[in-house]
Coordinates of C-alpha atoms in Angstrom, one line a residue:
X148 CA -32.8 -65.4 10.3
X149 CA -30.7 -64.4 13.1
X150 CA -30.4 -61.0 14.0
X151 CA -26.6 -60.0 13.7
X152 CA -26.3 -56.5 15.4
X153 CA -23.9 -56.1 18.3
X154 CA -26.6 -55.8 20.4
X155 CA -30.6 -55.6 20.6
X156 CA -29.9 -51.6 21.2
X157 CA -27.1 -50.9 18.6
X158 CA -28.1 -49.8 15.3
X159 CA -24.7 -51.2 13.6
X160 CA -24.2 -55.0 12.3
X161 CA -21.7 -57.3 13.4
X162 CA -20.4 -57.3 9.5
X163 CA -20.8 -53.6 8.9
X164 CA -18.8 -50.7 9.7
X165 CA -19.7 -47.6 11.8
X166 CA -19.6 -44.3 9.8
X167 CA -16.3 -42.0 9.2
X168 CA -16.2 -38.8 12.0
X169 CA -16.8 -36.0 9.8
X170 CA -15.2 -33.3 11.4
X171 CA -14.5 -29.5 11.0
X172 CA -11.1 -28.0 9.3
X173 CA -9.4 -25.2 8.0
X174 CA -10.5 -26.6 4.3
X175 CA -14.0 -26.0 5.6
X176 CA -13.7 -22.7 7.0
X177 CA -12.1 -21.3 4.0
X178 CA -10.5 -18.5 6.3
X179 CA -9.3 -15.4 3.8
X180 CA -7.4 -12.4 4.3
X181 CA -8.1 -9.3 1.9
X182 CA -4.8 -7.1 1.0
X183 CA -4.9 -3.5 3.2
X184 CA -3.0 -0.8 4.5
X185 CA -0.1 -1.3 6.8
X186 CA -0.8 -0.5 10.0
X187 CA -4.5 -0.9 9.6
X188 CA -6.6 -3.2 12.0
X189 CA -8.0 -6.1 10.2
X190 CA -11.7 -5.9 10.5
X191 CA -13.3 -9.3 11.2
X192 CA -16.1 -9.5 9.0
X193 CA -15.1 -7.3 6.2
X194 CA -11.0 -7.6 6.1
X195 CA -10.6 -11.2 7.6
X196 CA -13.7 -14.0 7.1
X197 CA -14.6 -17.3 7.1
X198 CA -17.2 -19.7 5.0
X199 CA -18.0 -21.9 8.1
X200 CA -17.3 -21.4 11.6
X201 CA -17.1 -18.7 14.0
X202 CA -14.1 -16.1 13.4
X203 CA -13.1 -15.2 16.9
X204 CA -9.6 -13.5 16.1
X205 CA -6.9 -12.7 13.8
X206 CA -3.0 -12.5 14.3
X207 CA -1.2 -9.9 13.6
X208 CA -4.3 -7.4 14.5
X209 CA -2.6 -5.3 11.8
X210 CA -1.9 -5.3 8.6
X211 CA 2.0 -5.9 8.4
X212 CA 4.5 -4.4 5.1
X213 CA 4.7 -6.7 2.5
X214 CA 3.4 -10.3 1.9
X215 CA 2.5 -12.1 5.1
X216 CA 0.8 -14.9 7.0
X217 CA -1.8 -14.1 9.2
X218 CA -3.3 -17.0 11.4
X219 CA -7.0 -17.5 12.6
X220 CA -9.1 -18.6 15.5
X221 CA -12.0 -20.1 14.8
X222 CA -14.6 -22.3 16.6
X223 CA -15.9 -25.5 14.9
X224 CA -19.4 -24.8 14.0
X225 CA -22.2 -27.7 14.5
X226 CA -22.9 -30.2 12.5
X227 CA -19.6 -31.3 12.6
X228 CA -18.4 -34.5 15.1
X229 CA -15.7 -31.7 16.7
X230 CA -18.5 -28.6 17.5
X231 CA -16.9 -26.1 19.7
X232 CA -13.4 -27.2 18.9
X233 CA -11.0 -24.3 18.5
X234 CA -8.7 -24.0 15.5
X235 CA -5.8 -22.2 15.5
X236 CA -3.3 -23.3 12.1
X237 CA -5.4 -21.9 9.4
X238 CA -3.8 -19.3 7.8
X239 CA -4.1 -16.8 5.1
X240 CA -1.5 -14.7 3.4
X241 CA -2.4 -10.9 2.4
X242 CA -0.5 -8.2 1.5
X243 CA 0.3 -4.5 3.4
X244 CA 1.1 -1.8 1.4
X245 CA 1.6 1.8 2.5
X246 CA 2.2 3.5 -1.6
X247 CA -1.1 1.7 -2.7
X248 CA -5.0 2.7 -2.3
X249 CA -8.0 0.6 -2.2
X250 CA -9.9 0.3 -5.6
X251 CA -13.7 0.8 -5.4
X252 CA -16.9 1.6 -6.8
X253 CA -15.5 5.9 -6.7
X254 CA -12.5 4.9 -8.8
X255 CA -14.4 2.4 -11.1
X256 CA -17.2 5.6 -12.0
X257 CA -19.8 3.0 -13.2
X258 CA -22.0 4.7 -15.4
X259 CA -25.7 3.4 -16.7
X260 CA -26.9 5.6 -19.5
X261 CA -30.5 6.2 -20.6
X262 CA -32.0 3.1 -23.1
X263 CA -35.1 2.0 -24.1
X264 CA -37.0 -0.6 -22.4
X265 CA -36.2 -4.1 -23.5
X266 CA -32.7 -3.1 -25.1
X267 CA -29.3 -4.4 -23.5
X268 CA -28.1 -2.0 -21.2
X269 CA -25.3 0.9 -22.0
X270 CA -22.7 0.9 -19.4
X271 CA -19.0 1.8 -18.8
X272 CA -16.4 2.1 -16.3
X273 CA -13.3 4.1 -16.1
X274 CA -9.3 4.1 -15.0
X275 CA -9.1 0.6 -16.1
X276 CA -11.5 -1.1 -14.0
X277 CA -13.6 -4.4 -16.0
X278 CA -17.4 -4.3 -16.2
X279 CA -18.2 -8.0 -16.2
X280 CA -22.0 -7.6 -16.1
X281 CA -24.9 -5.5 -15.2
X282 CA -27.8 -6.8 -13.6
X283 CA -31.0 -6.2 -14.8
X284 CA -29.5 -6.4 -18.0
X285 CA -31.7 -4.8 -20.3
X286 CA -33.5 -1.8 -19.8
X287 CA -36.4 -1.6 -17.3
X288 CA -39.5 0.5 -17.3
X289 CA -38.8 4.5 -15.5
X290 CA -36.2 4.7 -13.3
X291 CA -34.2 2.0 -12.5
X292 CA -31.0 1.0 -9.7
X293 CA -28.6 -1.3 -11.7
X294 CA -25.6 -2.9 -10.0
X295 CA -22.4 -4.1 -11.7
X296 CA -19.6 -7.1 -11.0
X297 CA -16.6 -5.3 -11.6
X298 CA -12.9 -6.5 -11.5
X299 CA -10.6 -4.1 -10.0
X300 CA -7.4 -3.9 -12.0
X301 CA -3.6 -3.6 -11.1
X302 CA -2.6 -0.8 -9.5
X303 CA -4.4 -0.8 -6.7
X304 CA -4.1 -3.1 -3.2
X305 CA -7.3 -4.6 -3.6
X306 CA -6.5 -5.7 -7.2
X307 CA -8.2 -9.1 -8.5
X308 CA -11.3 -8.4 -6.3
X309 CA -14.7 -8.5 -7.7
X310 CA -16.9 -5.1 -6.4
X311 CA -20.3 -5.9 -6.5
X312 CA -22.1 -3.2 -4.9
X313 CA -21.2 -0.4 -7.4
X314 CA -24.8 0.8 -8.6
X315 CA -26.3 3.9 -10.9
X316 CA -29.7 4.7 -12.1
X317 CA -30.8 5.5 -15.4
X318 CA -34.3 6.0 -17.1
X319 CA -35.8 2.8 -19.6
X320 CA -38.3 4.4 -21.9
X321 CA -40.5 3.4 -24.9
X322 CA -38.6 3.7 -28.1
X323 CA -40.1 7.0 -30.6
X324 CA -42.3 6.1 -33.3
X325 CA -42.4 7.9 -36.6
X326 CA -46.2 9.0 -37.3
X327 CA -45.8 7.6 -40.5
X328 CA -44.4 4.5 -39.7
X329 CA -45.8 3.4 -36.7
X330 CA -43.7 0.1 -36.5
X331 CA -40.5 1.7 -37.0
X332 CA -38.0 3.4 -34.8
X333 CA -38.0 6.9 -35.0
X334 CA -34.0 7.4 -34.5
X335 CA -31.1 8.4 -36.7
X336 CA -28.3 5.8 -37.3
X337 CA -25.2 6.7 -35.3
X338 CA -21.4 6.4 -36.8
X339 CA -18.3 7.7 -36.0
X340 CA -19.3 10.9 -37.0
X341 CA -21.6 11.1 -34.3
X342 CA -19.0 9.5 -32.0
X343 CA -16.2 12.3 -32.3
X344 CA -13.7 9.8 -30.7
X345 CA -10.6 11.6 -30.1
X346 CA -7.4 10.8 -28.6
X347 CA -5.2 13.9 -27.0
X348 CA -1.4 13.7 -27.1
X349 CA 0.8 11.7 -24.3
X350 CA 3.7 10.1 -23.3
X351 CA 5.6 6.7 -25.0
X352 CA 4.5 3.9 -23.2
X353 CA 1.8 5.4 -20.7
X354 CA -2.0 3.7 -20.9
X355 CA -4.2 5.7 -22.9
X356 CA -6.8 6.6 -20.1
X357 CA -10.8 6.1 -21.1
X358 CA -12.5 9.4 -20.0
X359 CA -9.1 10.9 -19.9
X360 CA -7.3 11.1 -22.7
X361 CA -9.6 9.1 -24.7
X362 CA -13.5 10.4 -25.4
X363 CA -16.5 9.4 -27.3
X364 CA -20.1 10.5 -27.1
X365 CA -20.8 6.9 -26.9
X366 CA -19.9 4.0 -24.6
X367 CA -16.2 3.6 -25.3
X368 CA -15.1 0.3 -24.1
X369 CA -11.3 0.4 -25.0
X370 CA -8.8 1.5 -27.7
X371 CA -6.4 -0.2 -29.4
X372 CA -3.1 0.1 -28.8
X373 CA -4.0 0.5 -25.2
X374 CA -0.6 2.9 -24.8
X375 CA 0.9 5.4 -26.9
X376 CA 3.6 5.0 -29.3
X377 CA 6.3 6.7 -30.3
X378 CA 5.7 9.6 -32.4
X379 CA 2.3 10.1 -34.9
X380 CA 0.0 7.0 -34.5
X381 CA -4.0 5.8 -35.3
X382 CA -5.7 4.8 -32.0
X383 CA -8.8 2.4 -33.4
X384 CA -11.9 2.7 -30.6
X385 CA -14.6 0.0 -29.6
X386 CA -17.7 1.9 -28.9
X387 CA -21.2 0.8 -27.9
X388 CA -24.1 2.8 -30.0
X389 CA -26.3 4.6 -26.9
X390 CA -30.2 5.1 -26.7
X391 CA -32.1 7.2 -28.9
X392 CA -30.4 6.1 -32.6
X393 CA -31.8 2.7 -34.1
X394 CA -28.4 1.2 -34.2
X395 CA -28.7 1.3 -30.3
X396 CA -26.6 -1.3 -28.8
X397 CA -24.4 -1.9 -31.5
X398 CA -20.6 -1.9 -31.3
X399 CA -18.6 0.6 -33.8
X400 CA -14.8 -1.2 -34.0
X401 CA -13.8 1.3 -37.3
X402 CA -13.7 5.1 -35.6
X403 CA -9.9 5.8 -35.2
X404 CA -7.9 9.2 -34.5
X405 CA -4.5 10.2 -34.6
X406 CA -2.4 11.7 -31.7
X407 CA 1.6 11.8 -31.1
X408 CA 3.3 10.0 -28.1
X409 CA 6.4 12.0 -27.5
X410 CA 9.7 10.3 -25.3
X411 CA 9.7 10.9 -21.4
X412 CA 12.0 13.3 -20.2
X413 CA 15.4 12.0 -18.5
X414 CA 16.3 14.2 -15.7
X415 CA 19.3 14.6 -14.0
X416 CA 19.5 15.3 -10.0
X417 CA 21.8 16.9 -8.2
X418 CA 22.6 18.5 -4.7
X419 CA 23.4 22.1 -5.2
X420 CA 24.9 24.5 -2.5
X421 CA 24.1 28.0 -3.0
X422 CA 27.3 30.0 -3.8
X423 CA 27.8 32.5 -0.6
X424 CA 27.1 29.5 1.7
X425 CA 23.6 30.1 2.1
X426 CA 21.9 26.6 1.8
X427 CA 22.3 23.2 0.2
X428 CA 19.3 22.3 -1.9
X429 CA 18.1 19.8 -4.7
X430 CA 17.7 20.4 -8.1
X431 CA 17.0 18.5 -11.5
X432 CA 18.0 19.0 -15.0
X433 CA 18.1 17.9 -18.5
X434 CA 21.1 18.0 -19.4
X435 CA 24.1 16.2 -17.1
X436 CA 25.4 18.3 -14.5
X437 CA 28.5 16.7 -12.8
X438 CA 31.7 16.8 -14.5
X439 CA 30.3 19.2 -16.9
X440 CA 29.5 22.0 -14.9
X441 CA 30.5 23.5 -11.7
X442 CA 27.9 25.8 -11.2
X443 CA 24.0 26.6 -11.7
X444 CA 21.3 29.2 -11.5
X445 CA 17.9 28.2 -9.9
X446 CA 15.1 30.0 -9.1
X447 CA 17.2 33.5 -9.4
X448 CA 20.3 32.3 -7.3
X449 CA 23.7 31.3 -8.4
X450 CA 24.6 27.2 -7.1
X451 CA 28.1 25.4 -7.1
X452 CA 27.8 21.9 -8.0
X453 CA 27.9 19.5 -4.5
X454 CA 27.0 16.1 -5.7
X455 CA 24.7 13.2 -7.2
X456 CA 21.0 14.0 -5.7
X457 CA 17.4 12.4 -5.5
X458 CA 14.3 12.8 -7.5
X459 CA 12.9 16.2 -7.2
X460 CA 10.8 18.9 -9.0
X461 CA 13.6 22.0 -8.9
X462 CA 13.9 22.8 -12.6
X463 CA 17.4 24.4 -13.2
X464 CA 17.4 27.8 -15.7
X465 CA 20.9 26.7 -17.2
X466 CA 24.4 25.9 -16.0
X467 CA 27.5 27.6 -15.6
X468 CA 31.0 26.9 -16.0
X469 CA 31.8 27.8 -12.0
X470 CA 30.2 30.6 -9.4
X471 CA 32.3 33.2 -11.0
X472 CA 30.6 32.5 -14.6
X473 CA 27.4 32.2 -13.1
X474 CA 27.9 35.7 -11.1
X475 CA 29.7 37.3 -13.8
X476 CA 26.4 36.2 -16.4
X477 CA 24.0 36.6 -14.5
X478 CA 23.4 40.5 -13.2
X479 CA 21.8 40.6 -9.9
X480 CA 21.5 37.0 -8.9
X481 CA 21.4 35.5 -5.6
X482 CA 24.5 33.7 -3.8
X483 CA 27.2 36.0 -5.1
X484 CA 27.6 37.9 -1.6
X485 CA 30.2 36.9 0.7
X486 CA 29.1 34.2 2.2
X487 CA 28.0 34.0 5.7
X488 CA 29.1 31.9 8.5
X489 CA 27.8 28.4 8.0
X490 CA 26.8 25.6 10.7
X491 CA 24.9 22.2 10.5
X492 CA 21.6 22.2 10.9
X493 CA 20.6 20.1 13.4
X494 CA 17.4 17.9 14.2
X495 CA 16.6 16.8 18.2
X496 CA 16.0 13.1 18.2
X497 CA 13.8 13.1 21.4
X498 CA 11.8 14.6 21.4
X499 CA 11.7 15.8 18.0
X500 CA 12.5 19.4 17.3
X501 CA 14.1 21.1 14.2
X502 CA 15.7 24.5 14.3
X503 CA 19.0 23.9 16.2
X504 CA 22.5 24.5 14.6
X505 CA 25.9 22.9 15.7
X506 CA 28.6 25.3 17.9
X507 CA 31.5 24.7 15.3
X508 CA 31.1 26.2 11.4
X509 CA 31.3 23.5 8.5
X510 CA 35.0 24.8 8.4
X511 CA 35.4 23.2 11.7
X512 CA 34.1 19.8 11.8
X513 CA 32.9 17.6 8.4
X514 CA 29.3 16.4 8.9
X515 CA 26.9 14.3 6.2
X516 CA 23.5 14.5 6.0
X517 CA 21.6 12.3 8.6
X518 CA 25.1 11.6 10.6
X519 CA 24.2 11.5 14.3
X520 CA 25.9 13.8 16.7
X521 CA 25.4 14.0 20.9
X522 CA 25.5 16.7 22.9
X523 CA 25.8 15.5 26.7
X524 CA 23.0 13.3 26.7
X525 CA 21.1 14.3 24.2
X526 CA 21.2 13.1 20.2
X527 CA 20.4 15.3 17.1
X528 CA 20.7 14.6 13.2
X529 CA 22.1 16.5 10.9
X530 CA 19.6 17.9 8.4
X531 CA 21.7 20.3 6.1
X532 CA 23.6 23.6 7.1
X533 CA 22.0 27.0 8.2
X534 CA 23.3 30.1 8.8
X535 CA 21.5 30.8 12.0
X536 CA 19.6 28.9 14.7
X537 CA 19.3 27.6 18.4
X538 CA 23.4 26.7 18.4
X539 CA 23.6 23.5 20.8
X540 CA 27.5 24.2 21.6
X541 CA 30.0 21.9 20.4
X542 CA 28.8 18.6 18.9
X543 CA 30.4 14.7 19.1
X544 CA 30.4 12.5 16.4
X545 CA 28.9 9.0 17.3
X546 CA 29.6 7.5 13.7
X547 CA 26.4 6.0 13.2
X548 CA 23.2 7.5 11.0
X549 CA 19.6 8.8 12.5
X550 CA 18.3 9.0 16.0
X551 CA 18.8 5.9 18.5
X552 CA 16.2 3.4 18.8
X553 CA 13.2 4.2 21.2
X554 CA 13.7 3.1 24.8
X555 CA 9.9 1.0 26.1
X556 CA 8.7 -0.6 29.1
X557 CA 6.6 -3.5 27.9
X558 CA 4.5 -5.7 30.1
X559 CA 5.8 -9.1 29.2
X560 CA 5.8 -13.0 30.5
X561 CA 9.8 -14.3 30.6
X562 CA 11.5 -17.8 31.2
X563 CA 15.2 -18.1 30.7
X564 CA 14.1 -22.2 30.9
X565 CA 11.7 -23.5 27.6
X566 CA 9.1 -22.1 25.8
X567 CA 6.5 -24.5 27.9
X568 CA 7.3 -22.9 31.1
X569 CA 6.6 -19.0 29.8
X570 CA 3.4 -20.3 27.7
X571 CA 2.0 -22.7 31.2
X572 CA 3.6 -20.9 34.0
X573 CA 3.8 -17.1 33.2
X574 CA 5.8 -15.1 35.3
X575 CA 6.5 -11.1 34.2
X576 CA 6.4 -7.3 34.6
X577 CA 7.4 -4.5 32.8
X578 CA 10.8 -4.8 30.7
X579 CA 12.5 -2.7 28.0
X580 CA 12.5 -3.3 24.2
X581 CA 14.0 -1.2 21.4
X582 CA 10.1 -0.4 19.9
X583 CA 6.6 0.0 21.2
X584 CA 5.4 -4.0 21.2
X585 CA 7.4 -7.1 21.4
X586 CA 6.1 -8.2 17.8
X587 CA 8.0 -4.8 16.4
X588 CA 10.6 -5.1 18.8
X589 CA 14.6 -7.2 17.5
X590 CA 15.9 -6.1 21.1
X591 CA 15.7 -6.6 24.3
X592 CA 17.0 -5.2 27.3
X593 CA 15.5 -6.7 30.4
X594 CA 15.3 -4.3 33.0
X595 CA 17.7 -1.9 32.0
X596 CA 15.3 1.2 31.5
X597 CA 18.1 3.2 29.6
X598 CA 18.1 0.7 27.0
X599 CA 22.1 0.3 26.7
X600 CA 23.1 -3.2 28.0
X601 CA 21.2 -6.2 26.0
X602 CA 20.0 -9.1 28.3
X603 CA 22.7 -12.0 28.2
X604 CA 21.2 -15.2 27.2
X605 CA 18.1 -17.0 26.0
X606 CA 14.8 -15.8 27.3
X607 CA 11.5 -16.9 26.1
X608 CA 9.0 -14.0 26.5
X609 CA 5.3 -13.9 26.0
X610 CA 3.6 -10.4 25.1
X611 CA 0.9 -9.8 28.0
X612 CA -1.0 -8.0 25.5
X613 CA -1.3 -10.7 22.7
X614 CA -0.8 -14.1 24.4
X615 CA -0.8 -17.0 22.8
X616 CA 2.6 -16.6 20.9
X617 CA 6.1 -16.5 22.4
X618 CA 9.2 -14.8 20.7
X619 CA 12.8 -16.3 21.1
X620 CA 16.1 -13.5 22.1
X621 CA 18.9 -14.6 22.3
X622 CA 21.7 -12.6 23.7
X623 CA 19.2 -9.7 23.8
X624 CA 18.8 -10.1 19.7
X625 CA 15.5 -11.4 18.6
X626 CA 16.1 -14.5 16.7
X627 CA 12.5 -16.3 16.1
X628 CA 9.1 -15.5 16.7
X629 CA 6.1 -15.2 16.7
X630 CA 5.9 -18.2 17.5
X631 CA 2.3 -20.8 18.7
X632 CA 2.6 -21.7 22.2
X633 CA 2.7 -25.3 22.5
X634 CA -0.1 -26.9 24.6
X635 CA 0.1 -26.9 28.6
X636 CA -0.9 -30.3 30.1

């Protein structure tokens, strides 16, 4: 038969084909991205990781607000037809939150209770967080380290992801005998009355809290409803039997109590100035103020009604018709002096000092809250009124809101030609930007260290610091970015 390989050297056939490249991708290195902190650095390792491949960096370094994409580079491991290769598209979104924590084994309180050897093991978990198993799972001879897979639960940045290094200890021993009876366990039988479930009072709608405001002297897995309801209602509790009863193990589903969810308070907030002109402050209520009433007492002074306000914790005694009622009511109370001579209160923008107060009264010039004001060359805020102070002499009004934009010299790459030429031919110094990186940065001001004139036209600029990525400004204004660099022949 003749011999139909391409050659006497080559493995392959003249009527065969030669095998497909398998080579390395993003689907293989399964880069992820946990949820974290804003501002944070992701850790590589912990925060960012990959299932194949060599995780050399991450970008942004930090955790950004909100949902975003971050972007990996990672080296093609071997094994693979394209070993060493870099990648650079695979991406993973993750979210940065500053009003969220991170949910872990503290919050979860795993807790193993005592058993007998043999038996399933007792566990629980609190504030919400699901024990999907426990491993050993039944009770082991002495003392013992058991570990749970728990899922942490809304409410938390981390939520959706499975802890598995949550661990307590707890003692298996050998179940009591009766003398008489040596075969037979020598327990009592526990029921509800041994469970004393009880459910305190709460608010409509909140979750009824396990270890909280929810107890048992057994395992109490959940109640049912899960929230309080309005007014008197019977709260049904799942509880697992502990060690030390013969029932041990079992699930009670029949022990209920009764407590009263009562409605959540509706406050009302409002800005209050005190009645001699001695300071503007916030207060709430429970009743509505404005249009109602013109005046209030808190915390032992008399108030005339300013406005609408924010949430706060200032708890109004009761409201008056105007200052004269409230004065006239109220023997004693604070505010009902002449009032002194008022200013603004002022707050230096940079750098930041409090404790100043504008030359003119609040008769003089009509300020709001947070309204920028200059004083030669130097901005302040307006933070309320005051009686006394550092006085700054006259103020300007600007018209605009809160202090001017930061002035910084950033080492940068710039073309006013193509992206190519800033990514392949980098050319740069120090220029000024309206933050502290060109990633936080939305303008630019070339060299203009005084940050008042914006560059004219389009420049394509490179961060020294984090190459790799260009931005786009366009008239000074930052209009894309960050952008991959293309590739440099």
């Amino acid at each position: 038969m003749a011999d139909k390989r391409l050659n006497t050297r080559s493995p392959y056939y003249i009527d065969s084909n030669p095998p497909e490249p398998v080579l390395f991708t993003c689907l293989e290195a399964g880069f992820s991205v946990r949820n974290g902190i804003t501002g944070d650095n992701i850790v590589i390792g912990s925060d960012a990781t990959v299932l194949e491949g060599t995780l050399n960096s991450v970008f942004p370094t930090t955790y950004q607000s909100g949902e975003t994409t971050y972007y990996a580079n990672i080296t093609a491991p071997s094994g693979y037809d394209n070993e060493g290769e870099i990648l650079i598209f695979c991406n993973n979104n993750a979210v940065g939150s500053t009003s969220l924590t991170e949910g872990t084994c503290t919050q979860a309180a795993f807790n193993v209770a005592d058993g007998v050897i043999g038996q399933p093991v007792s566990a629980s978990t609190q504030n919400g967080f699901t024990l999907n198993s426990v491993s050993p799972s039944v009770y082991q001879s002495g003392t013992t380290t058991y570990t749970a897979n728990i899922t942490v639960p809304s409410g938390y940045y981390n939520a959706g992801e499975v802890l598995t290094t949550c661990t307590d200890t707890a003692t298996g021993q050998t179940a009591p005998v009766d003398p008489t009876d040596p075969g037979a366990p020598d327990a009592v039988l526990f029921t509800c009355s041994e469970a004393n479930f009880t459910v305190s009072d709460g608010t409509v709608g909140s979750t009824v809290l396990i270890g909280t405001n929810a107890t048992s002297n057994g395992i109490l897995n959940s109640v049912s409803p899960s929230t309080y309801q309005s007014g008197t209602a019977t709260y049904t509790a799942n509880i697992t039997v502990p060690s030390g009863y013969s029932n041990s193990g079992a699930i009670l589903t029949n022990c209920t109590d009764t407590a009263t969810g009562s409605p959540a308070t509706t406050y009302y907030y409002t800005i209050v100035e005190r009645c001699d002109g001695g300071g503007v402050i916030q207060v709430r209520s429970t009743v509505p103020i404005l249009g109602n009433y013109s005046s209030v007492l808190y915390n032992g002074n008399c108030y005339e009604v300013a406005g609408y306000g924010s949430p706060n914790t200032n708890d109004i005694t009761a409201p008056y018709a105007d200052c004269v009622d409230c004065c006239d009511k109220v023997g004693g109370a604070g505010g009902c002096t002449t009032p002194a001579t008022s200013y603004y209160a002022l707050t230096r923008c940079h750098p930041s000092q409090s404790g100043f107060i504008s030359g003119q009264t609040t008769s003089e010039i009509s300020l709001n809250i947070n309204d920028r004001v200059v004083v030669g060359s130097t901005y302040y805020t307006v933070s309320g009124t005051a009686t006394s102070g550092t006085s700054v002499g006259n103020v300007t009004i600007t018209g605009n809101t809160g202090c001017p934009p930061l002035c910084t010299g950033i080492a940068i790459y710039r073309s006013i030609i193509s992206p190519e030429d800033v990514c392949c031919d980098p050319k740069g110094g120090v220029q000024y930007f309206n933050n502290t990186s060109v990633e936080n940065s939305d303008m630019f001001y070339a060299f203009d260290s005084t940050c008042t004139t914006l560059h004219s036209g389009t420049a394509y600029i490179v961060d020294a610091a984090y190459p790799g990525y260009y931005y786009t400004f366009v008239n000074g204004i930052k209009t894309s970015g960050a952008t991959l660099c293309p590739s440099c022949p």
